[in-house]
Coordinates of C-alpha atoms in Angstrom, one line a residue:
M5 CA -44.8 38.9 2.2
R6 CA -41.8 36.6 2.3
L7 CA -40.2 35.9 5.5
R8 CA -37.1 37.3 7.4
F9 CA -34.5 34.7 8.9
T10 CA -35.1 34.7 12.7
G11 CA -34.0 31.1 13.1
L12 CA -35.6 27.7 12.0
H13 CA -38.7 27.1 12.4
R14 CA -41.3 24.3 12.6
L15 CA -40.5 24.1 8.8
D16 CA -37.3 24.0 8.9
W17 CA -37.0 21.7 11.8
Y18 CA -39.4 19.1 9.9
I19 CA -36.8 19.1 6.9
I20 CA -34.2 18.5 8.6
R21 CA -35.0 15.6 10.5
K22 CA -36.4 13.8 7.3
F23 CA -33.4 14.5 5.3
L24 CA -30.9 13.1 8.8
V25 CA -33.8 10.3 10.1
T26 CA -34.7 9.1 5.7
F27 CA -30.1 9.4 5.4
F28 CA -28.9 7.0 8.8
M29 CA -31.5 4.4 8.5
A30 CA -31.2 4.4 4.0
I31 CA -26.9 3.8 4.9
L32 CA -27.6 1.0 8.3
F33 CA -30.4 -0.9 5.9
L34 CA -27.9 -0.8 3.2
A35 CA -25.3 -2.1 5.0
V36 CA -27.0 -5.3 6.5
I37 CA -27.4 -5.7 3.2
I38 CA -23.9 -6.0 2.2
I39 CA -22.4 -7.9 5.2
I40 CA -24.5 -10.3 4.3
F41 CA -23.2 -10.6 1.4
D42 CA -19.9 -10.2 2.4
V43 CA -20.7 -13.1 5.2
S44 CA -21.9 -15.0 2.5
E45 CA -18.1 -14.5 0.6
K46 CA -16.2 -15.0 3.4
I47 CA -17.8 -17.3 5.3
E48 CA -15.7 -19.8 4.4
D49 CA -11.9 -18.4 4.3
F50 CA -13.8 -17.7 8.4
I51 CA -14.1 -21.6 9.3
N52 CA -10.7 -22.8 7.2
K53 CA -8.6 -20.3 9.7
E54 CA -10.6 -20.7 12.6
A55 CA -11.4 -16.1 13.0
P56 CA -13.6 -16.5 16.5
L57 CA -16.7 -15.6 16.7
K58 CA -16.0 -12.0 18.5
A59 CA -13.0 -10.9 16.1
I60 CA -15.3 -11.0 12.9
I61 CA -17.3 -9.1 14.7
F62 CA -16.2 -6.7 16.2
D63 CA -12.2 -6.1 15.4
Y64 CA -13.6 -6.3 11.5
Y65 CA -18.0 -6.5 11.1
C66 CA -17.8 -3.8 13.2
N67 CA -14.7 -1.4 11.5
F68 CA -15.8 -2.3 8.2
V69 CA -19.5 -0.5 8.5
P70 CA -18.3 3.6 9.5
Y71 CA -15.8 2.5 7.2
F72 CA -18.5 1.8 3.6
M73 CA -20.4 4.0 5.6
N74 CA -18.1 7.1 5.4
M75 CA -17.2 6.1 2.3
Y76 CA -20.5 6.1 0.4
S77 CA -22.1 8.4 2.4
P78 CA -22.4 11.9 -0.7
M79 CA -24.4 8.6 -2.8
F80 CA -27.0 8.2 0.2
V81 CA -26.8 12.0 0.4
F82 CA -28.2 12.7 -2.1
L83 CA -30.1 9.3 -3.0
T84 CA -31.6 10.7 1.0
V85 CA -32.6 13.8 -0.7
I86 CA -33.9 12.7 -4.3
F87 CA -36.3 10.4 -2.7
F88 CA -37.7 12.8 0.1
T89 CA -38.0 16.1 -1.6
S90 CA -39.7 13.9 -4.9
K91 CA -42.2 12.5 -2.2
M92 CA -42.4 15.9 -1.1
T93 CA -43.0 17.7 -5.1
Q94 CA -45.4 14.6 -5.7
D95 CA -47.3 15.3 -2.9
S96 CA -48.0 19.8 -3.3
E97 CA -45.9 20.2 -0.3
V98 CA -43.1 22.3 -2.1
I99 CA -45.9 24.2 -4.3
A100 CA -47.6 24.7 -1.6
I101 CA -44.2 26.0 1.0
L102 CA -43.7 28.2 -2.1
S103 CA -46.6 29.5 -2.4
G104 CA -46.9 30.5 1.6
G105 CA -44.6 33.3 0.8
I106 CA -41.4 31.1 2.0
S107 CA -38.6 32.4 -1.1
Y108 CA -36.6 28.8 -2.9
H109 CA -33.2 30.0 -1.4
R110 CA -35.0 30.2 2.4
F111 CA -36.6 26.9 1.5
A112 CA -32.9 25.1 0.1
L113 CA -31.8 26.7 4.3
P114 CA -32.5 23.6 6.2
Y115 CA -31.1 21.3 3.7
L116 CA -27.8 22.8 3.2
L117 CA -27.8 22.9 7.2
S118 CA -28.1 18.9 7.5
A119 CA -25.0 18.6 5.0
C120 CA -23.3 20.6 6.5
F121 CA -24.0 17.7 10.3
I122 CA -22.8 15.5 7.6
A123 CA -19.8 16.9 5.8
L124 CA -18.6 17.6 9.1
L125 CA -20.1 14.2 10.6
S126 CA -17.7 12.8 7.1
L127 CA -14.6 15.1 8.0
E128 CA -14.3 13.6 11.7
L129 CA -15.1 10.3 11.2
G130 CA -12.5 9.9 7.9
Q131 CA -9.6 11.9 9.5
W132 CA -9.3 10.8 13.6
V133 CA -11.4 7.1 13.9
I134 CA -11.9 5.7 10.8
P135 CA -8.0 5.2 11.0
H136 CA -8.1 3.5 13.9
A137 CA -10.8 1.0 12.5
N138 CA -9.5 0.7 9.3
G139 CA -5.9 -0.9 11.5
V140 CA -8.0 -3.1 13.2
R141 CA -10.0 -4.3 10.7
V142 CA -7.1 -4.4 8.2
D143 CA -5.3 -6.5 11.0
F144 CA -7.7 -8.8 10.3
E145 CA -8.0 -9.5 6.8
Q146 CA -4.2 -10.3 7.0
K147 CA -5.2 -12.6 9.3
Y148 CA -7.5 -14.3 8.4
N149 CA -8.1 -13.7 4.6
P150 CA -5.8 -15.1 2.5
R151 CA -7.3 -13.3 -0.3
H152 CA -5.3 -9.8 1.2
K153 CA -1.6 -10.1 0.4
V154 CA 0.9 -8.0 1.2
N155 CA 2.0 -6.9 -1.7
I156 CA 6.4 -7.8 -2.1
G157 CA 7.9 -4.2 -3.7
H158 CA 10.4 -4.2 -7.0
D159 CA 12.6 -1.5 -8.1
M160 CA 12.4 1.2 -5.0
H161 CA 14.3 4.7 -4.5
Y162 CA 14.5 6.5 -1.3
K163 CA 15.9 9.8 -0.6
L164 CA 17.2 9.9 3.6
E165 CA 18.1 12.6 5.8
D166 CA 21.5 14.3 4.5
D167 CA 22.1 13.7 1.2
H168 CA 21.8 9.9 1.8
F169 CA 20.2 7.9 -1.7
V170 CA 18.8 4.3 -0.8
Y171 CA 17.7 1.9 -4.2
L172 CA 16.7 -1.6 -4.2
E173 CA 16.0 -4.0 -6.4
S174 CA 13.4 -5.8 -4.4
F175 CA 12.5 -6.5 -0.9
S176 CA 11.0 -9.6 0.7
A177 CA 8.1 -9.6 3.1
Y178 CA 9.2 -13.7 4.1
N179 CA 13.2 -12.3 5.8
N180 CA 12.7 -9.2 5.6
T181 CA 15.5 -8.8 3.3
A182 CA 16.6 -6.2 0.3
Y183 CA 18.1 -7.5 -2.6
N184 CA 21.0 -6.0 -4.9
F185 CA 21.2 -2.9 -2.4
T186 CA 22.6 0.2 -2.9
L187 CA 24.1 3.7 -0.1
E188 CA 24.4 6.6 -1.5
D189 CA 26.0 9.2 0.1
L190 CA 25.4 12.7 -1.4
S191 CA 26.3 15.0 0.5
G192 CA 26.9 18.8 -0.9
G193 CA 26.2 17.5 -3.7
K194 CA 29.5 15.4 -4.7
L195 CA 29.7 11.3 -4.7
R196 CA 31.5 10.0 -1.7
S197 CA 30.7 7.1 -1.1
K198 CA 28.7 4.3 -2.6
I199 CA 27.7 1.5 -1.1
T200 CA 26.7 -1.9 -2.6
A201 CA 25.8 -5.5 -1.3
E202 CA 24.1 -8.6 -2.1
S203 CA 21.3 -8.6 0.7
A204 CA 20.9 -6.4 3.4
Q205 CA 18.6 -7.7 6.2
Y206 CA 16.1 -5.4 8.4
D207 CA 16.2 -6.5 12.3
T208 CA 12.3 -5.7 13.7
L209 CA 13.6 -6.0 17.9
T210 CA 17.4 -3.5 17.3
G211 CA 16.1 -1.8 14.1
V212 CA 19.6 -2.9 12.3
W213 CA 20.0 -3.7 8.5
H214 CA 22.7 -6.9 8.7
L215 CA 24.7 -6.3 5.3
R216 CA 26.1 -9.3 3.1
N217 CA 28.4 -9.3 0.9
W218 CA 29.8 -5.8 0.0
F219 CA 31.8 -3.5 -1.1
V220 CA 32.5 0.6 -0.5
R221 CA 33.7 3.0 -2.7
D222 CA 34.5 5.6 -1.0
Y223 CA 35.3 8.1 -3.5
D224 CA 37.9 11.8 -2.5
E225 CA 38.3 15.4 -4.5
G226 CA 39.3 13.8 -7.6
M227 CA 37.3 11.4 -7.6
K228 CA 39.3 8.5 -7.0
D229 CA 37.7 6.0 -5.5
H230 CA 39.0 3.2 -2.5
I231 CA 37.5 0.2 -2.5
R232 CA 36.6 -2.4 0.3
S233 CA 34.0 -5.1 0.8
G234 CA 33.5 -7.6 3.2
R235 CA 30.8 -10.6 4.6
Q236 CA 29.2 -8.6 6.5
M237 CA 28.1 -4.6 7.9
D238 CA 25.5 -3.9 10.3
T239 CA 24.5 0.2 10.0
T240 CA 21.1 1.2 10.4
L241 CA 19.4 3.6 8.7
S242 CA 16.2 5.7 8.5
L243 CA 14.1 3.0 7.1
T244 CA 12.2 0.1 8.2
R245 CA 10.1 -2.8 6.9
D246 CA 6.9 -0.9 7.0
D247 CA 8.2 1.6 4.4
F248 CA 8.4 -1.0 2.0
F249 CA 4.1 -1.5 2.4
L250 CA 2.5 1.3 2.1
N251 CA -0.8 1.1 0.1
K252 CA -3.9 2.0 0.3
Y253 CA -4.7 -0.5 2.5
T254 CA -2.5 0.7 4.9
I255 CA -2.2 3.4 4.7
Q256 CA -5.9 4.2 5.0
R257 CA -5.3 3.1 8.9
L258 CA -3.1 6.5 9.8
N259 CA -5.1 9.5 10.5
K260 CA -4.3 13.2 10.3
R261 CA -1.4 13.6 12.1
E262 CA 0.3 10.5 11.1
L263 CA -0.4 10.6 7.3
D264 CA 1.1 14.8 7.0
Q265 CA 4.2 13.2 8.5
L266 CA 4.1 10.2 6.2
I267 CA 3.8 12.9 2.5
E268 CA 6.6 15.1 4.4
T269 CA 8.9 11.8 4.6
Q270 CA 8.0 10.1 1.6
I271 CA 7.9 13.8 -0.7
M272 CA 12.1 14.1 1.6
R273 CA 12.9 11.0 0.8
G274 CA 11.7 11.0 -3.5
D275 CA 9.5 8.0 -2.8
A276 CA 7.3 7.4 -5.9
S277 CA 4.7 5.3 -3.3
V278 CA 4.1 9.6 -2.1
N279 CA 0.7 10.0 -4.6
Q280 CA -1.0 7.5 -2.6
A281 CA -0.4 9.2 0.6
L282 CA -2.1 11.9 -1.7
I283 CA -4.6 10.8 -3.0
E284 CA -5.6 9.2 0.6
K285 CA -5.8 12.6 1.6
N286 CA -7.6 14.7 -0.8
N287 CA -9.9 12.2 -0.4
R288 CA -10.5 12.9 2.8
Y289 CA -10.9 16.1 2.7
S290 CA -13.6 15.5 -1.0
L291 CA -16.4 13.6 0.1
P292 CA -17.3 15.9 3.2
F293 CA -17.5 18.7 0.8
S294 CA -18.9 16.7 -2.2
T295 CA -22.0 15.7 0.2
I296 CA -23.2 19.9 0.1
I297 CA -22.8 19.6 -4.1
L298 CA -24.5 16.8 -4.2
T299 CA -27.8 18.2 -1.6
I300 CA -27.7 20.7 -4.7
I301 CA -28.4 18.9 -7.2
G302 CA -30.6 16.5 -5.5
L303 CA -32.8 18.8 -4.2
S304 CA -32.3 20.6 -7.6
L305 CA -34.4 18.0 -9.6
S306 CA -35.9 16.6 -8.0
T307 CA -38.5 19.7 -6.9
R308 CA -39.8 19.6 -10.4
K309 CA -42.4 17.8 -10.7
K310 CA -42.7 15.0 -13.6
R311 CA -45.4 12.7 -14.9
G312 CA -44.0 9.9 -13.9
G313 CA -44.2 10.3 -10.6
M314 CA -41.2 10.2 -8.8
G315 CA -39.3 7.1 -10.4
W316 CA -37.9 9.7 -12.8
N317 CA -36.5 11.8 -10.5
L318 CA -34.7 8.3 -8.9
A319 CA -33.6 7.0 -12.2
A320 CA -32.5 10.3 -13.0
G321 CA -30.2 11.0 -9.8
T322 CA -29.4 7.1 -9.2
A323 CA -27.9 7.6 -12.8
L324 CA -26.5 11.2 -11.9
G325 CA -24.5 10.5 -8.3
F326 CA -22.8 6.9 -10.0
S327 CA -21.9 8.6 -12.5
Y328 CA -19.5 11.0 -9.8
I329 CA -19.3 8.1 -8.0
L330 CA -17.6 6.4 -11.1
F331 CA -15.5 10.1 -11.9
M332 CA -13.6 10.3 -9.1
Q333 CA -12.7 6.6 -9.0
F334 CA -11.1 7.6 -12.4
S335 CA -10.0 11.2 -11.5
E336 CA -7.9 9.0 -9.2
M337 CA -5.4 7.5 -12.2
F338 CA -4.5 11.1 -13.0
V339 CA -2.2 11.2 -9.9
I340 CA -1.0 7.6 -10.0
T341 CA -0.3 8.3 -13.8
D342 CA 1.6 11.3 -12.6
T343 CA -0.6 13.3 -15.2
L344 CA -1.9 15.9 -12.9
P345 CA -1.1 16.5 -8.6
A346 CA -3.2 14.7 -6.6
S347 CA -5.2 18.5 -4.8
I348 CA -6.0 19.1 -8.4
A349 CA -7.3 15.4 -10.5
I350 CA -9.0 14.7 -6.8
W351 CA -11.2 17.8 -6.6
L352 CA -11.6 17.8 -10.6
P353 CA -15.1 16.6 -9.9
N354 CA -16.3 18.6 -7.3
Y355 CA -15.5 21.5 -10.1
L356 CA -16.9 20.3 -12.8
Y357 CA -20.5 19.3 -10.5
T358 CA -20.6 22.3 -8.7
I359 CA -20.9 24.0 -12.2
I360 CA -23.7 21.4 -12.8
A361 CA -25.6 21.9 -8.9
I362 CA -25.3 26.2 -10.1
V363 CA -26.5 25.6 -13.2
L364 CA -29.4 23.3 -12.5
Y365 CA -30.1 25.4 -9.4
I366 CA -31.2 27.7 -10.9
K367 CA -33.6 26.2 -13.4
A368 CA -35.2 25.1 -10.3
P369 CA -38.4 25.7 -10.3
K370 CA -39.3 28.7 -7.7

């Protein structure tokens, strides 16, 4: 006779407790190990830059740990399920549970509830809490870590409002100056004017661009140009120096609302770097979802009793988990090379491993 679901029983809470306690203890333990190795690697930089101990602890490591834990939480969930369920299987606890009239589907319920809790927690942290923590951490790295350099942009194209297009050959972070600057007005689908300047320096206090050695070509209806020139001209644009340095580190500090606004602006401008923002946005959703997938895979693998004990399950689970992480990193290349849109490429590992999870779950001993 099979039990009907009338709420969570003592067995459910037993599994949920083992799941969550093992998960958080494992991820905290490994975080301590990562911090120890990170300190040994960067201690010389901290000393040379005279980084305050308070900033190292609270600005860097207190914000590094949540970032690390959230990024690798699906992997830790997977190993957690493999570890404690394999031990239950070897101790014949799983056999006793299934023999007592509880179906395999009902047995999997507390696993799924625990995985959903961790997934929702990861989703909320990734959208709102960790971006702020990343901002503090990145600011610390820029100040005290000489290896954390700001990239200089080259050959950049931007679309501004009202059909205005900006091109610059390069931008220097040292003096906030764009070189070989071009601004085109294509209102109404026709070239109305074109401004070229040897350089354009951005004033961070006023938000004004100072153009030097400039030429203006105004075009009439017959496309005849009228040329004007000068040594210096000031203009305002909906473009700041920060737009030239948006990389995966600066994007990671944006919360959900800010990231959506950035993507909308970059798409409007025709900015090729929008792919990096799309990767970040899709990762924030795909990672929590992968927690559920890997939980099902881990449960299906670890309820198989093997002669070699749970060592085989841990080995197979670890290999499968790392292959998933590797696939996730590889899928980003499809977006960067414009092979696939981010909404498909970033979710490819989840699509594939969902199929694997279904097959393994069906074949799991009932």
